[in-house]
Short mmCIF file of C-alpha atoms in Angstrom, two decimals:
data_model
loop_
_atom_site.label_atom_id
_atom_site.label_comp_id
_atom_site.label_asym_id
_atom_site.label_seq_id
_atom_site.Cartn_x
_atom_site.Cartn_y
_atom_site.Cartn_z
CA MET A 284 -9.90 -68.76 -10.21
CA VAL A 285 -13.05 -67.44 -11.70
CA GLN A 286 -13.20 -64.73 -8.86
CA GLU A 287 -9.69 -63.66 -9.64
CA LEU A 288 -10.64 -63.57 -13.40
CA LEU A 289 -13.79 -61.31 -12.54
CA THR A 290 -11.76 -59.13 -10.32
CA ALA A 291 -9.14 -58.60 -13.10
CA LEU A 292 -11.98 -58.03 -15.61
CA ALA A 293 -13.49 -55.56 -13.08
CA LEU A 294 -10.38 -53.58 -12.76
CA ALA A 295 -9.59 -53.53 -16.24
CA GLY A 296 -13.16 -52.00 -16.94
CA SER A 297 -12.68 -49.60 -14.39
CA GLY A 298 -9.28 -48.47 -15.82
CA ALA A 299 -10.86 -48.09 -19.17
CA ALA A 300 -13.60 -46.17 -18.01
CA VAL A 301 -11.22 -43.86 -16.21
CA TYR A 302 -9.05 -43.47 -19.34
CA LEU A 303 -11.93 -42.64 -21.54
CA ALA A 304 -13.23 -40.13 -19.07
CA SER A 305 -9.60 -38.51 -18.94
CA ALA A 306 -9.42 -38.77 -22.74
CA ALA A 307 -12.59 -37.77 -24.16
CA ARG A 308 -13.43 -34.18 -24.99
CA VAL A 309 -16.18 -32.29 -26.43
CA VAL A 310 -15.87 -29.46 -28.65
CA LYS A 311 -18.97 -27.06 -28.95
CA GLN A 312 -20.39 -25.70 -32.05
CA TYR A 313 -18.70 -22.20 -31.81
CA GLU A 314 -15.43 -23.62 -30.75
CA ARG A 315 -12.57 -25.24 -32.41
CA GLY A 316 -9.63 -27.50 -30.73
CA VAL A 317 -6.14 -27.19 -31.07
CA VAL A 318 -4.06 -30.42 -29.84
CA LEU A 319 -0.34 -30.07 -28.59
CA ARG A 320 1.36 -33.39 -28.12
CA PHE A 321 4.71 -33.21 -26.03
CA GLY A 322 4.55 -29.43 -26.64
CA ARG A 323 4.00 -29.76 -30.62
CA LEU A 324 1.35 -29.20 -32.66
CA HIS A 325 -0.39 -32.45 -33.54
CA GLY A 326 -2.71 -32.90 -36.39
CA GLY A 327 -5.19 -30.32 -37.41
CA VAL A 328 -8.07 -28.34 -35.91
CA ARG A 329 -10.53 -30.48 -34.14
CA SER A 330 -14.06 -29.98 -35.40
CA PRO A 331 -17.02 -29.43 -33.08
CA GLY A 332 -18.10 -32.92 -31.49
CA PHE A 333 -16.65 -35.76 -29.66
CA THR A 334 -12.88 -36.07 -29.99
CA MET A 335 -10.28 -38.15 -28.02
CA ILE A 336 -6.82 -37.21 -26.88
CA ILE A 337 -4.06 -39.20 -24.98
CA PRO A 338 -4.05 -38.16 -21.46
CA GLY A 339 -0.96 -37.03 -20.18
CA VAL A 340 0.57 -36.71 -23.54
CA ASP A 341 -1.85 -34.49 -25.64
CA ARG A 342 -3.25 -31.11 -24.47
CA MET A 343 -6.08 -29.52 -26.36
CA HIS A 344 -6.72 -25.62 -26.43
CA LYS A 345 -10.21 -24.63 -27.32
CA VAL A 346 -10.47 -21.50 -29.27
CA ASN A 347 -13.67 -19.39 -29.51
CA MET A 348 -14.82 -18.67 -33.11
CA GLN A 349 -17.58 -16.18 -32.16
CA ILE A 350 -17.51 -12.29 -32.75
CA VAL A 351 -15.96 -10.67 -29.54
CA THR A 352 -17.11 -7.45 -28.59
CA MET A 353 -14.42 -5.42 -26.61
CA PRO A 354 -14.61 -1.96 -25.07
CA VAL A 355 -11.45 -0.03 -25.43
CA PRO A 356 -10.75 2.19 -22.48
CA ALA A 357 -10.94 5.88 -22.86
CA GLN A 358 -7.89 7.58 -24.12
CA ASP A 359 -6.41 11.18 -23.47
CA GLY A 360 -5.05 12.85 -26.40
CA ILE A 361 -4.50 16.10 -28.33
CA THR A 362 -5.92 16.56 -31.91
CA ARG A 363 -4.09 18.04 -34.72
CA ASP A 364 -5.44 21.59 -33.97
CA ASN A 365 -4.32 21.30 -30.35
CA VAL A 366 -7.54 20.46 -28.62
CA THR A 367 -7.45 18.09 -25.62
CA VAL A 368 -10.10 15.43 -25.88
CA ARG A 369 -10.93 12.00 -24.43
CA VAL A 370 -12.37 9.27 -26.58
CA ASP A 371 -13.19 5.82 -25.97
CA ALA A 372 -14.14 3.22 -28.82
CA VAL A 373 -15.56 -0.45 -29.16
CA ILE A 374 -13.83 -3.16 -31.38
CA TYR A 375 -15.62 -6.33 -32.93
CA PHE A 376 -13.21 -9.02 -33.92
CA LYS A 377 -13.33 -12.65 -34.23
CA VAL A 378 -10.71 -15.57 -34.68
CA VAL A 379 -10.39 -17.07 -38.09
CA ALA A 380 -7.31 -19.10 -37.89
CA PRO A 381 -7.29 -20.90 -34.49
CA VAL A 382 -3.55 -22.19 -34.67
CA ASP A 383 -2.08 -18.90 -35.34
CA ALA A 384 -4.23 -17.44 -32.44
CA ILE A 385 -2.70 -20.24 -30.19
CA ILE A 386 0.61 -20.50 -31.61
CA ARG A 387 1.72 -16.90 -32.93
CA VAL A 388 0.47 -14.81 -29.94
CA GLU A 389 0.50 -15.53 -26.11
CA ASP A 390 -2.99 -14.00 -25.38
CA TYR A 391 -4.63 -12.71 -28.52
CA ARG A 392 -7.57 -10.78 -26.52
CA PHE A 393 -4.73 -8.68 -24.69
CA ALA A 394 -2.88 -8.21 -27.68
CA VAL A 395 -5.90 -6.87 -29.70
CA SER A 396 -6.87 -4.62 -26.61
CA GLN A 397 -3.41 -2.91 -26.40
CA MET A 398 -3.21 -2.60 -30.27
CA ALA A 399 -6.73 -0.75 -30.18
CA GLN A 400 -5.54 1.64 -27.34
CA THR A 401 -2.33 2.35 -29.40
CA SER A 402 -4.24 2.96 -32.68
CA LEU A 403 -6.76 5.13 -31.04
CA ARG A 404 -4.00 7.31 -29.69
CA SER A 405 -2.43 7.57 -33.12
CA ILE A 406 -5.54 8.44 -34.99
CA LEU A 407 -6.26 11.14 -32.39
CA GLY A 408 -3.14 12.87 -33.12
CA LYS A 409 -3.62 12.85 -36.88
CA SER A 410 -7.29 14.06 -36.92
CA GLU A 411 -8.75 17.37 -36.09
CA LEU A 412 -11.72 18.27 -33.73
CA ASP A 413 -14.24 18.76 -36.68
CA ASP A 414 -13.31 15.34 -37.95
CA LEU A 415 -13.93 13.64 -34.58
CA LEU A 416 -17.45 15.40 -34.23
CA SER A 417 -18.86 15.10 -37.74
CA ASN A 418 -16.67 12.68 -39.71
CA ARG A 419 -16.43 9.76 -37.58
CA GLU A 420 -16.99 6.99 -40.05
CA LYS A 421 -13.81 7.91 -41.66
CA LEU A 422 -12.18 7.67 -38.54
CA ASN A 423 -13.54 4.22 -37.87
CA GLN A 424 -12.24 3.09 -41.35
CA GLY A 425 -8.72 4.33 -40.49
CA LEU A 426 -8.80 2.55 -37.28
CA GLU A 427 -9.88 -0.81 -38.82
CA LEU A 428 -7.13 -0.51 -41.47
CA MET A 429 -4.40 0.34 -38.88
CA MET A 430 -5.61 -2.73 -36.53
CA ASP A 431 -6.28 -4.97 -39.44
CA SER A 432 -2.51 -5.83 -40.44
CA PRO A 433 -1.07 -6.96 -37.52
CA ALA A 434 -4.09 -8.70 -36.34
CA VAL A 435 -4.06 -10.94 -39.69
CA GLU A 436 -0.93 -12.44 -38.25
CA TRP A 437 -2.43 -13.47 -35.02
CA GLY A 438 -5.17 -15.31 -36.94
CA VAL A 439 -7.78 -12.45 -35.83
CA ALA A 440 -9.91 -10.51 -38.32
CA ILE A 441 -11.26 -7.09 -36.99
CA ASP A 442 -14.79 -7.03 -38.10
CA ARG A 443 -15.67 -3.47 -36.94
CA VAL A 444 -14.30 -0.47 -34.94
CA GLU A 445 -16.30 2.40 -33.64
CA ILE A 446 -15.70 5.59 -31.69
CA LYS A 447 -18.33 5.87 -29.04
CA ASP A 448 -18.03 9.09 -27.37
CA VAL A 449 -15.83 12.24 -27.41
CA SER A 450 -15.43 14.21 -24.37
CA LEU A 451 -14.35 17.81 -24.62
CA PRO A 452 -13.27 20.40 -21.79
CA GLU A 453 -16.08 22.68 -20.52
CA THR A 454 -14.30 25.87 -22.05
CA MET A 455 -14.32 24.28 -25.54
CA LYS A 456 -17.97 23.41 -25.02
CA ARG A 457 -18.77 26.96 -24.36
CA SER A 458 -16.86 28.33 -27.24
CA MET A 459 -18.64 25.96 -29.34
CA ALA A 460 -22.04 27.02 -27.99
CA ARG A 461 -20.94 30.74 -28.79
CA GLN A 462 -19.92 30.11 -32.24
CA ALA A 463 -23.20 27.98 -32.97
CA GLU A 464 -25.29 31.02 -31.43
CA ALA A 465 -23.53 33.47 -33.62
CA ASP A 466 -23.82 31.44 -36.68
CA ARG A 467 -27.78 31.25 -36.20
CA GLU A 468 -27.71 34.98 -35.40
CA ARG A 469 -26.09 35.63 -38.69
CA ARG A 470 -28.67 33.45 -40.58
CA ALA A 471 -31.47 35.41 -38.82
CA ARG A 472 -30.16 38.68 -39.83
CA VAL A 473 -29.67 37.38 -43.33
CA ILE A 474 -33.33 36.26 -43.64
CA ASN A 475 -34.61 39.31 -42.16
CA ALA A 476 -32.78 41.48 -44.48
CA ASP A 477 -34.25 39.35 -47.34
CA ALA A 478 -37.54 39.83 -45.91
CA GLU A 479 -37.13 43.60 -45.80
CA LEU A 480 -36.02 43.61 -49.39
CA GLN A 481 -38.95 41.88 -50.57
CA ALA A 482 -41.41 43.94 -48.44
CA SER A 483 -39.76 47.07 -49.84
CA LYS A 484 -40.39 46.16 -53.37
CA LYS A 485 -44.06 45.28 -52.40
CA LEU A 486 -44.48 48.73 -50.72
CA ALA A 487 -42.92 50.38 -53.82
CA ALA A 488 -45.54 48.72 -56.11
CA ALA A 489 -48.30 49.70 -53.55
CA ALA A 490 -47.18 53.34 -53.24
CA GLY A 491 -47.33 53.50 -57.19
CA VAL A 492 -50.92 52.40 -56.99
CA MET A 493 -51.71 54.82 -54.35
CA ALA A 494 -50.28 57.52 -56.03
CA ASP A 495 -52.59 56.99 -59.15
CA GLN A 496 -55.62 56.78 -56.67
CA PRO A 497 -55.20 59.06 -53.75
CA ALA A 498 -58.44 57.48 -52.29
CA ALA A 499 -56.45 54.28 -51.66
CA LEU A 500 -54.41 56.10 -48.59
CA GLN A 501 -57.70 56.90 -46.96
CA LEU A 502 -58.83 53.17 -47.28
CA ARG A 503 -55.66 52.00 -45.90
CA LEU A 504 -55.84 54.32 -43.00
CA LEU A 505 -59.33 53.07 -42.33
CA GLN A 506 -58.04 49.58 -42.46
CA THR A 507 -55.30 50.32 -39.95
CA VAL A 508 -57.75 51.92 -37.52
CA VAL A 509 -60.06 48.72 -37.74
CA ALA A 510 -56.85 46.61 -37.09
CA VAL A 511 -55.62 48.58 -34.08
CA ALA A 512 -59.23 48.77 -32.46
CA ALA A 513 -59.46 44.96 -32.52
CA GLU A 514 -56.74 44.91 -29.79
CA LYS A 515 -59.18 46.35 -27.33
CA ASN A 516 -57.07 49.47 -26.42
CA SER A 517 -58.29 52.18 -24.26
CA THR A 518 -56.39 54.90 -26.20
CA LEU A 519 -55.67 55.11 -29.86
CA VAL A 520 -53.04 57.70 -31.28
CA LEU A 521 -53.65 58.18 -35.01
CA PRO A 522 -51.52 60.21 -36.90
CA PHE A 523 -52.99 62.00 -40.05
CA PRO A 524 -50.64 62.44 -42.95
CA VAL A 525 -50.53 65.95 -44.42
CA GLU A 526 -51.20 64.40 -47.92
CA LEU A 527 -54.52 63.27 -46.71
CA LEU A 528 -55.39 66.64 -45.22
CA ARG A 529 -54.46 68.43 -48.47
CA PHE A 530 -56.51 66.04 -50.50
CA LEU A 531 -59.58 66.45 -48.36
CA GLU A 532 -59.05 70.28 -48.53
CA ARG A 533 -58.79 70.08 -52.34
CA ALA A 534 -61.81 67.78 -52.78
CA THR A 535 -64.19 69.89 -50.39
CA PRO A 536 -64.99 72.98 -52.49
CA ARG A 537 -65.45 70.72 -55.75
CA GLN A 538 -68.02 68.68 -53.97
CA ALA A 539 -69.96 71.85 -53.08
CA VAL A 540 -70.08 73.37 -56.40
CA GLU A 541 -71.39 70.10 -57.67
CA ARG A 542 -74.30 70.19 -55.26
CA GLY A 543 -75.20 73.78 -56.29
CA GLU A 544 -74.23 75.54 -53.09
CA PRO A 545 -72.63 78.90 -53.20
CA GLU A 546 -69.02 79.12 -52.12
CA GLU A 547 -68.44 81.14 -49.26
CA GLU A 548 -66.53 84.39 -50.01
CA GLU A 549 -63.40 85.16 -48.05
CA VAL A 550 -64.08 88.20 -45.51
CA HIS A 551 -61.27 90.45 -45.33
CA PRO A 552 -61.30 92.49 -42.10
CA SER A 553 -61.61 96.41 -42.46
CA PRO A 554 -59.77 98.94 -40.68
CA VAL A 555 -61.00 99.69 -36.86
CA GLU A 556 -63.18 102.54 -36.73
CA PRO A 557 -63.56 104.51 -33.43
CA ALA A 558 -66.35 103.28 -31.37
CA VAL A 559 -69.06 105.25 -30.44
CA ASP A 560 -71.39 104.84 -27.28
CA ALA A 561 -75.02 104.02 -28.36
CA THR A 562 -76.33 105.68 -24.87
CA VAL A 563 -74.66 108.90 -25.76
CA LEU A 564 -76.53 108.89 -29.19
CA GLU A 565 -79.70 108.20 -27.55
CA LYS A 566 -79.41 111.15 -25.16
CA ARG A 567 -78.45 113.74 -27.57
CA VAL A 568 -80.86 113.19 -30.43
CA PRO A 569 -84.04 114.37 -28.43
CA ASP A 570 -82.32 117.41 -26.65
CA GLN A 571 -80.94 119.03 -29.99
CA GLY A 572 -83.96 117.90 -32.13
CA VAL A 573 -81.96 116.42 -34.68
CA GLU A 574 -83.03 113.73 -37.01
CA PRO A 575 -81.56 110.32 -36.68
CA GLU A 576 -79.50 110.40 -39.59
CA ASP A 577 -77.58 113.64 -38.72
CA ALA A 578 -77.60 112.16 -34.86
CA ALA A 579 -75.39 109.48 -35.98
CA VAL A 580 -72.75 111.83 -37.91
CA ARG A 581 -72.86 114.82 -35.47
CA PRO A 582 -71.36 112.76 -32.29
CA LEU A 583 -68.40 111.59 -34.76
CA ILE A 584 -67.73 115.39 -35.93
CA ASP A 585 -67.78 116.43 -32.09
CA VAL A 586 -65.76 113.67 -31.11
CA GLU A 587 -63.04 114.76 -33.93
CA ASP A 588 -63.36 118.45 -32.94
CA GLY A 589 -62.76 117.53 -29.36
CA GLN A 590 -66.13 119.02 -28.10
CA ALA A 591 -67.91 115.79 -27.11
#
């Protein structure tokens, strides 16, 4: 009798242990439990920790309350300015109402993924290429607003949506590169023109100073020679301005008079006289007994008369 009682107790204990093992549930800190009894919602949300259910009657679903990072597959679309682009994004969301996430939608992760792809395609058709490249913050906010309205009914809160990458066709990339190059060239020309304007004003002021002091032009020329000679050139071609030569020409006689030197008189060429051979004069003087003064005149007369 005692043995039968012990056996019954052992069986009862074993059954209780099996029941407890099948009925015991542990909900983690970042999870919440939703219990369905005979397919109907039973009680509230089970908090983290140890909890019990009725095996075979109750079924508990655990919902992760952490922020989920879900990549959105790349979508091909056409922008409002008729440019074909390929855009991918990433979405951050979390469950705020576990009961709605289990009851109102079959698979909230799949639903959020499909809604994100649809919203991304819609936002591409409403935006221009410049907005996709330079104004992504505004597009991210638009995506978040488009996804937040239906997600609230599923017990999901959209935390953040970001566009990761925008892929452009190669032809569009080359066109944008040429546009950027042309813009930089335009700015470079404007800067050069501004520099030329400033330099011309400075040169005009320097020309005014040199007009008052002509010697400054010569000093500037010497400075140019020194600057060119520093480059170790073997040949130096130095043009002299005509104004410098005229200045030196005007300054030379004035300096000679100041030193007391006589100015050189200009010699005007005289008419050409007939040349006389010196050897003929030397021969005729002793033969005729003519004095040297007449000897210098006689041959001239004979030449004129044709008797020489």
